[in-house]
Every structure is written in structure tokens, then in C-alpha cells.
PDB file of C-alpha atoms in Angstrom:
ATOM      1  CA  MET I   1     -51.758 -33.296-122.312  1.00  0.00           C
ATOM      2  CA  LEU I   2     -51.495 -30.964-119.307  1.00  0.00           C
ATOM      3  CA  ASN I   3     -51.193 -27.246-120.007  1.00  0.00           C
ATOM      4  CA  THR I   4     -49.892 -24.794-117.438  1.00  0.00           C
ATOM      5  CA  TRP I   5     -51.217 -21.253-117.268  1.00  0.00           C
ATOM      6  CA  ALA I   6     -49.737 -18.566-115.048  1.00  0.00           C
ATOM      7  CA  VAL I   7     -51.375 -15.567-113.401  1.00  0.00           C
ATOM      8  CA  MET I   8     -48.565 -13.024-113.200  1.00  0.00           C
ATOM      9  CA  PRO I   9     -48.497  -9.582-111.569  1.00  0.00           C
ATOM     10  CA  THR I  10     -47.555  -6.793-114.003  1.00  0.00           C
ATOM     11  CA  CYS I  11     -47.154  -4.053-111.395  1.00  0.00           C
ATOM     12  CA  LEU I  12     -47.813  -3.375-107.730  1.00  0.00           C
ATOM     13  CA  PRO I  13     -51.493  -3.330-106.760  1.00  0.00           C
ATOM     14  CA  LEU I  14     -53.174  -0.198-105.440  1.00  0.00           C
ATOM     15  CA  VAL I  15     -53.735   0.036-101.692  1.00  0.00           C
ATOM     16  CA  VAL I  16     -57.367   0.514-100.672  1.00  0.00           C
ATOM     17  CA  ARG I  17     -57.436   2.946 -97.764  1.00  0.00           C
ATOM     18  CA  ARG I  18     -59.225   6.253 -97.179  1.00  0.00           C
ATOM     19  CA  CYS I  19     -57.154   9.421 -97.547  1.00  0.00           C
ATOM     20  CA  HIS I  20     -57.601  11.798 -94.604  1.00  0.00           C
ATOM     21  CA  THR I  21     -56.903  14.824 -96.806  1.00  0.00           C
ATOM     22  CA  CYS I  22     -59.091  14.389 -99.905  1.00  0.00           C
ATOM     23  CA  GLY I  23     -61.270  11.338 -99.138  1.00  0.00           C
ATOM     24  CA  CYS I  24     -59.919   9.294-102.070  1.00  0.00           C
ATOM     25  CA  ASP I  25     -59.724   5.557-101.356  1.00  0.00           C
ATOM     26  CA  ARG I  26     -56.722   4.454-103.453  1.00  0.00           C
ATOM     27  CA  PHE I  27     -53.002   4.757-102.727  1.00  0.00           C
ATOM     28  CA  ARG I  28     -50.021   3.876-104.916  1.00  0.00           C
ATOM     29  CA  ALA I  29     -47.041   2.166-103.297  1.00  0.00           C
ATOM     30  CA  ALA I  30     -44.034   4.414-103.781  1.00  0.00           C
ATOM     31  CA  GLY I  31     -41.521   1.645-103.101  1.00  0.00           C
ATOM     32  CA  LYS I  32     -39.932   3.817-100.423  1.00  0.00           C
ATOM     33  CA  PHE I  33     -39.465   3.087 -96.738  1.00  0.00           C
ATOM     34  CA  ARG I  34     -38.903   5.277 -93.716  1.00  0.00           C
ATOM     35  CA  VAL I  35     -36.837   3.814 -90.902  1.00  0.00           C
ATOM     36  CA  ASN I  36     -36.545   5.504 -87.525  1.00  0.00           C
ATOM     37  CA  ALA I  37     -34.447   4.256 -84.602  1.00  0.00           C
ATOM     38  CA  HIS I  38     -34.991   5.159 -80.943  1.00  0.00           C
ATOM     39  CA  HIS I  39     -31.892   3.924 -79.108  1.00  0.00           C
ATOM     40  CA  LYS I  40     -32.410   0.137 -79.155  1.00  0.00           C
ATOM     41  CA  LEU I  41     -35.883   0.224 -80.735  1.00  0.00           C
ATOM     42  CA  ILE I  42     -36.703   0.615 -84.419  1.00  0.00           C
ATOM     43  CA  ASP I  43     -39.782   1.596 -86.425  1.00  0.00           C
ATOM     44  CA  ALA I  44     -40.204   1.105 -90.179  1.00  0.00           C
ATOM     45  CA  TRP I  45     -42.978   2.244 -92.514  1.00  0.00           C
ATOM     46  CA  LEU I  46     -43.832   1.653 -96.154  1.00  0.00           C
ATOM     47  CA  LEU I  47     -44.745   4.980 -97.778  1.00  0.00           C
ATOM     48  CA  VAL I  48     -47.798   5.116-100.057  1.00  0.00           C
ATOM     49  CA  LEU I  49     -49.070   8.079-102.092  1.00  0.00           C
ATOM     50  CA  CYS I  50     -52.738   9.066-102.513  1.00  0.00           C
ATOM     51  CA  THR I  51     -53.835   8.797-106.145  1.00  0.00           C
ATOM     52  CA  GLY I  52     -56.119  11.814-105.664  1.00  0.00           C
ATOM     53  CA  CYS I  53     -53.996  14.445-103.943  1.00  0.00           C
ATOM     54  CA  GLY I  54     -50.511  12.893-103.672  1.00  0.00           C
ATOM     55  CA  GLU I  55     -50.519  12.970 -99.857  1.00  0.00           C
ATOM     56  CA  THR I  56     -48.109  10.481 -98.254  1.00  0.00           C
ATOM     57  CA  ALA I  57     -49.378   7.885 -95.794  1.00  0.00           C
ATOM     58  CA  LYS I  58     -47.337   5.402 -93.778  1.00  0.00           C
ATOM     59  CA  LEU I  59     -48.054   1.685 -93.503  1.00  0.00           C
ATOM     60  CA  SER I  60     -46.467   0.224 -90.396  1.00  0.00           C
ATOM     61  CA  VAL I  61     -43.949  -2.562 -91.045  1.00  0.00           C
ATOM     62  CA  LEU I  62     -42.059  -2.637 -87.726  1.00  0.00           C
ATOM     63  CA  GLU I  63     -43.281  -1.015 -84.504  1.00  0.00           C
ATOM     64  CA  ARG I  64     -40.967  -0.484 -81.537  1.00  0.00           C
ATOM     65  CA  THR I  65     -39.013  -3.600 -82.414  1.00  0.00           C
ATOM     66  CA  HIS I  66     -35.700  -4.330 -80.725  1.00  0.00           C
ATOM     67  CA  VAL I  67     -32.931  -3.696 -83.279  1.00  0.00           C
ATOM     68  CA  ARG I  68     -31.149  -6.981 -82.535  1.00  0.00           C
ATOM     69  CA  SER I  69     -34.293  -8.981 -83.388  1.00  0.00           C
ATOM     70  CA  VAL I  70     -34.451  -7.573 -86.947  1.00  0.00           C
ATOM     71  CA  ARG I  71     -32.547  -9.606 -89.541  1.00  0.00           C
ATOM     72  CA  PRO I  72     -29.651  -7.576 -91.055  1.00  0.00           C
ATOM     73  CA  GLU I  73     -30.815  -8.529 -94.584  1.00  0.00           C
ATOM     74  CA  LEU I  74     -34.259  -7.046 -93.888  1.00  0.00           C
ATOM     75  CA  LEU I  75     -32.690  -3.861 -92.540  1.00  0.00           C
ATOM     76  CA  ASP I  76     -30.514  -3.569 -95.663  1.00  0.00           C
ATOM     77  CA  ARG I  77     -33.555  -4.044 -97.920  1.00  0.00           C
ATOM     78  CA  LEU I  78     -35.465  -1.378 -95.984  1.00  0.00           C
ATOM     79  CA  HIS I  79     -32.584   1.098 -96.304  1.00  0.00           C
ATOM     80  CA  ASP I  80     -32.175   0.297-100.034  1.00  0.00           C
ATOM     81  CA  ASN I  81     -35.918   0.849-100.742  1.00  0.00           C
ATOM     82  CA  ASP I  82     -36.129  -2.650-102.258  1.00  0.00           C
ATOM     83  CA  LEU I  83     -39.124  -2.864-104.629  1.00  0.00           C
ATOM     84  CA  GLY I  84     -39.286  -6.651-104.133  1.00  0.00           C
ATOM     85  CA  LEU I  85     -39.695  -6.103-100.393  1.00  0.00           C
ATOM     86  CA  THR I  86     -42.531  -3.667-101.132  1.00  0.00           C
ATOM     87  CA  ALA I  87     -44.345  -6.381-103.116  1.00  0.00           C
ATOM     88  CA  GLU I  88     -43.745  -8.952-100.358  1.00  0.00           C
ATOM     89  CA  LEU I  89     -45.012  -6.657 -97.607  1.00  0.00           C
ATOM     90  CA  LEU I  90     -48.137  -5.638 -99.518  1.00  0.00           C
ATOM     91  CA  GLN I  91     -49.091  -9.310 -99.785  1.00  0.00           C
ATOM     92  CA  ASP I  92     -48.260 -10.094 -96.158  1.00  0.00           C
ATOM     93  CA  PRO I  93     -51.578 -10.725 -94.330  1.00  0.00           C
ATOM     94  CA  LEU I  94     -50.148  -9.428 -91.024  1.00  0.00           C
ATOM     95  CA  VAL I  95     -49.122  -6.094 -92.547  1.00  0.00           C
ATOM     96  CA  ARG I  96     -52.492  -5.746 -94.288  1.00  0.00           C
ATOM     97  CA  ARG I  97     -54.432  -6.543 -91.108  1.00  0.00           C
ATOM     98  CA  ARG I  98     -52.282  -4.286 -88.892  1.00  0.00           C
ATOM     99  CA  ASN I  99     -52.776  -1.334 -91.257  1.00  0.00           C
ATOM    100  CA  ARG I 100     -56.423  -2.170 -92.111  1.00  0.00           C
ATOM    101  CA  ILE I 101     -55.832  -2.120 -95.857  1.00  0.00           C
ATOM    102  CA  ALA I 102     -56.915  -4.170 -98.850  1.00  0.00           C
ATOM    103  CA  LEU I 103     -55.350  -4.489-102.297  1.00  0.00           C
ATOM    104  CA  ASP I 104     -56.900  -3.504-105.624  1.00  0.00           C
ATOM    105  CA  TRP I 105     -55.460  -5.792-108.329  1.00  0.00           C
ATOM    106  CA  HIS I 106     -57.522  -4.281-111.176  1.00  0.00           C
ATOM    107  CA  GLY I 107     -55.213  -3.999-114.198  1.00  0.00           C
ATOM    108  CA  ALA I 108     -52.173  -5.211-112.242  1.00  0.00           C
ATOM    109  CA  TRP I 109     -51.996  -8.806-113.521  1.00  0.00           C
ATOM    110  CA  ARG I 110     -52.020 -10.829-116.739  1.00  0.00           C
ATOM    111  CA  LEU I 111     -52.753 -14.416-117.763  1.00  0.00           C
ATOM    112  CA  ASP I 112     -49.978 -16.263-119.573  1.00  0.00           C
ATOM    113  CA  THR I 113     -51.375 -19.331-121.377  1.00  0.00           C
ATOM    114  CA  GLY I 114     -48.183 -20.260-123.217  1.00  0.00           C
ATOM    115  CA  GLY I 115     -49.773 -19.950-126.661  1.00  0.00           C
ATOM    116  CA  SER I 116     -53.044 -20.795-128.379  1.00  0.00           C
ATOM    117  CA  ASP I 117     -52.347 -24.395-129.465  1.00  0.00           C
ATOM    118  CA  HIS I 118     -54.864 -25.704-126.886  1.00  0.00           C
ATOM    119  CA  LEU I 119     -57.856 -23.872-128.398  1.00  0.00           C
ATOM    120  CA  GLY I 120     -58.691 -26.460-131.093  1.00  0.00           C
ATOM    121  CA  ARG I 121     -58.529 -29.580-128.912  1.00  0.00           C
ATOM    122  CA  GLU I 122     -61.554 -31.594-127.852  1.00  0.00           C
ATOM    123  CA  ALA I 123     -60.385 -31.898-124.238  1.00  0.00           C
ATOM    124  CA  ILE I 124     -57.750 -29.982-122.305  1.00  0.00           C
ATOM    125  CA  ASP I 125     -56.376 -30.343-118.807  1.00  0.00           C
ATOM    126  CA  VAL I 126     -55.046 -27.083-117.389  1.00  0.00           C
ATOM    127  CA  THR I 127     -53.159 -26.241-114.220  1.00  0.00           C
ATOM    128  CA  VAL I 128     -53.396 -22.578-113.265  1.00  0.00           C
ATOM    129  CA  ARG I 129     -50.492 -21.280-111.155  1.00  0.00           C
ATOM    130  CA  PHE I 130     -50.541 -17.988-109.272  1.00  0.00           C
ATOM    131  CA  ALA I 131     -47.245 -16.114-108.963  1.00  0.00           C
ATOM    132  CA  ALA I 132     -48.824 -13.920-106.275  1.00  0.00           C
ATOM    133  CA  ARG I 133     -51.984 -14.053-104.161  1.00  0.00           C
ATOM    134  CA  ILE I 134     -54.162 -12.275-106.732  1.00  0.00           C
ATOM    135  CA  PRO I 135     -57.919 -12.749-106.171  1.00  0.00           C
ATOM    136  CA  VAL I 136     -59.414 -13.677-109.560  1.00  0.00           C
ATOM    137  CA  ARG I 137     -62.583 -15.491-110.580  1.00  0.00           C
ATOM    138  CA  PRO I 138     -61.702 -18.824-112.258  1.00  0.00           C
ATOM    139  CA  VAL I 139     -64.567 -18.308-114.727  1.00  0.00           C
ATOM    140  CA  ARG I 140     -62.849 -15.122-115.931  1.00  0.00           C
ATOM    141  CA  LEU I 141     -59.484 -16.886-116.305  1.00  0.00           C
ATOM    142  CA  ILE I 142     -61.002 -19.788-118.227  1.00  0.00           C
ATOM    143  CA  ALA I 143     -62.983 -17.460-120.496  1.00  0.00           C
ATOM    144  CA  GLU I 144     -59.905 -15.341-121.228  1.00  0.00           C
ATOM    145  CA  GLY I 145     -57.580 -18.318-121.699  1.00  0.00           C
ATOM    146  CA  CYS I 146     -59.930 -20.301-123.956  1.00  0.00           C
ATOM    147  CA  GLY I 147     -61.320 -17.372-125.922  1.00  0.00           C
ATOM    148  CA  LEU I 148     -64.874 -17.892-124.644  1.00  0.00           C
ATOM    149  CA  SER I 149     -67.452 -15.598-123.090  1.00  0.00           C
ATOM    150  CA  ARG I 150     -68.141 -15.885-119.383  1.00  0.00           C
ATOM    151  CA  ALA I 151     -71.707 -16.978-120.155  1.00  0.00           C
ATOM    152  CA  GLU I 152     -70.343 -19.795-122.329  1.00  0.00           C
ATOM    153  CA  VAL I 153     -68.027 -20.906-119.498  1.00  0.00           C
ATOM    154  CA  GLU I 154     -70.976 -20.882-117.059  1.00  0.00           C
ATOM    155  CA  ARG I 155     -72.990 -22.992-119.524  1.00  0.00           C
ATOM    156  CA  LEU I 156     -70.112 -25.508-119.827  1.00  0.00           C
ATOM    157  CA  ILE I 157     -69.981 -25.785-116.030  1.00  0.00           C
ATOM    158  CA  GLU I 158     -73.733 -26.447-115.836  1.00  0.00           C
ATOM    159  CA  GLU I 159     -73.515 -29.095-118.590  1.00  0.00           C
ATOM    160  CA  GLY I 160     -70.645 -30.846-116.766  1.00  0.00           C
ATOM    161  CA  LYS I 161     -68.170 -30.269-119.596  1.00  0.00           C
ATOM    162  CA  LEU I 162     -65.981 -28.069-117.407  1.00  0.00           C
ATOM    163  CA  VAL I 163     -64.961 -29.723-114.137  1.00  0.00           C
ATOM    164  CA  SER I 164     -62.585 -28.856-111.345  1.00  0.00           C
ATOM    165  CA  ALA I 165     -61.866 -29.969-107.790  1.00  0.00           C
ATOM    166  CA  VAL I 166     -62.364 -26.368-106.599  1.00  0.00           C
ATOM    167  CA  ARG I 167     -65.501 -24.255-106.722  1.00  0.00           C
ATOM    168  CA  LEU I 168     -65.326 -22.174-109.893  1.00  0.00           C
ATOM    169  CA  GLY I 169     -67.974 -19.667-108.809  1.00  0.00           C
ATOM    170  CA  GLY I 170     -66.037 -17.472-106.353  1.00  0.00           C
ATOM    171  CA  ARG I 171     -62.622 -15.868-106.274  1.00  0.00           C
ATOM    172  CA  LEU I 172     -59.420 -17.855-105.875  1.00  0.00           C
ATOM    173  CA  THR I 173     -55.895 -16.797-104.942  1.00  0.00           C
ATOM    174  CA  GLY I 174     -54.237 -20.200-105.172  1.00  0.00           C
ATOM    175  CA  ASP I 175     -53.385 -22.809-107.785  1.00  0.00           C
ATOM    176  CA  PHE I 176     -56.108 -25.021-109.253  1.00  0.00           C
ATOM    177  CA  THR I 177     -56.698 -27.417-112.144  1.00  0.00           C
ATOM    178  CA  PHE I 178     -59.639 -27.932-114.470  1.00  0.00           C
ATOM    179  CA  THR I 179     -60.661 -30.127-117.380  1.00  0.00           C
ATOM    180  CA  LEU I 180     -62.605 -28.803-120.364  1.00  0.00           C
ATOM    181  CA  LYS I 181     -64.380 -31.161-122.782  1.00  0.00           C
ATOM    182  CA  ARG I 182     -66.050 -29.701-125.852  1.00  0.00           C
TER     183      ARG I 182
END
């Protein structure tokens, strides 16, 4: 029987970027945008707040973009300070690269296993689905979902009782499956 686990975000991740005022390296997304128009050109920024001093920093979303090339729905979401748009933009690789930021997902996600009925079985097949691109070690997910220690999961991998098509040693941000035989 195939079980499906889900890695779900619980809140917005922290933005890793150095504060020019206090030197802190974490910012909290405020969910607010600033939009500025210059005749036919438009700029838009996502505002983030320093966790140390509360200073506001701007993450560039649109730079000197022609107004007619921006979708009206996107403009409405920017003006409405849409929290869903904030989450989308924080995960957008282009926005992260342009602003030279990384995301800190510590404490901002949870694993939903759908119950504990799989714990007593001899063999389980599990598909792990990611609702967002959250970098997590598969060993940690398996240990948490099966009620095992990480060392026990590592031992099961070495013994060949825990197999997967993906490498379980690093971090993953995408869906994967594994089989556990006890």
C-alpha cells in the first residue's frame, strides 16, 4: 500500500540577507509591497523587516518595466499586498538571484504523514510530496515520519532495507518515493 506524506509550509521563511544598519542576517517578509510609477515605467519592491533592528529593506520585484507589459492581475495583487504573492516571489529563483538572498526554512514547515497506521507494517512504500520548494534532508523526514532516530535511518540505508531512486544523503526540494522494509 502506497502512503503519501506532505511537506507543508506553516509560515513564510526568513530571508537571509545582511542588514546594513545592525549587521543581523535575517529578515522577516512583511507581506507588503511598494509600487512606484515613472510615467510609462514601473518599479515594485517586496518590503522585508530586519529581525534585529526592524529596519525595512526592499527586494526588487520589477525594475523599470513598461506598465503595459505587466499583467493587470499582478498589478492588482501588488496593490492589495497579497500574502500569496509574497510566498510565490520568495520562492522565485529569479527574484532570489536578483536580490542575492537565500531562504531560511527553519521552523517554517511541517511533515503531514496522514496518521500513524503505517508504523507497525513490515514494509511501506511512501511518496513524499513538497507543497513548496523547501530544502529538507530525506533522512530527517523518514526519521520523523517513521518515529526512528536519524542514526537508525542511516543504518537501514546501509543494510539495504531503505531504498529510493534518489540519493537520501543530501537535501531535496522535490517529490521522491522510498521503500522501507523492517
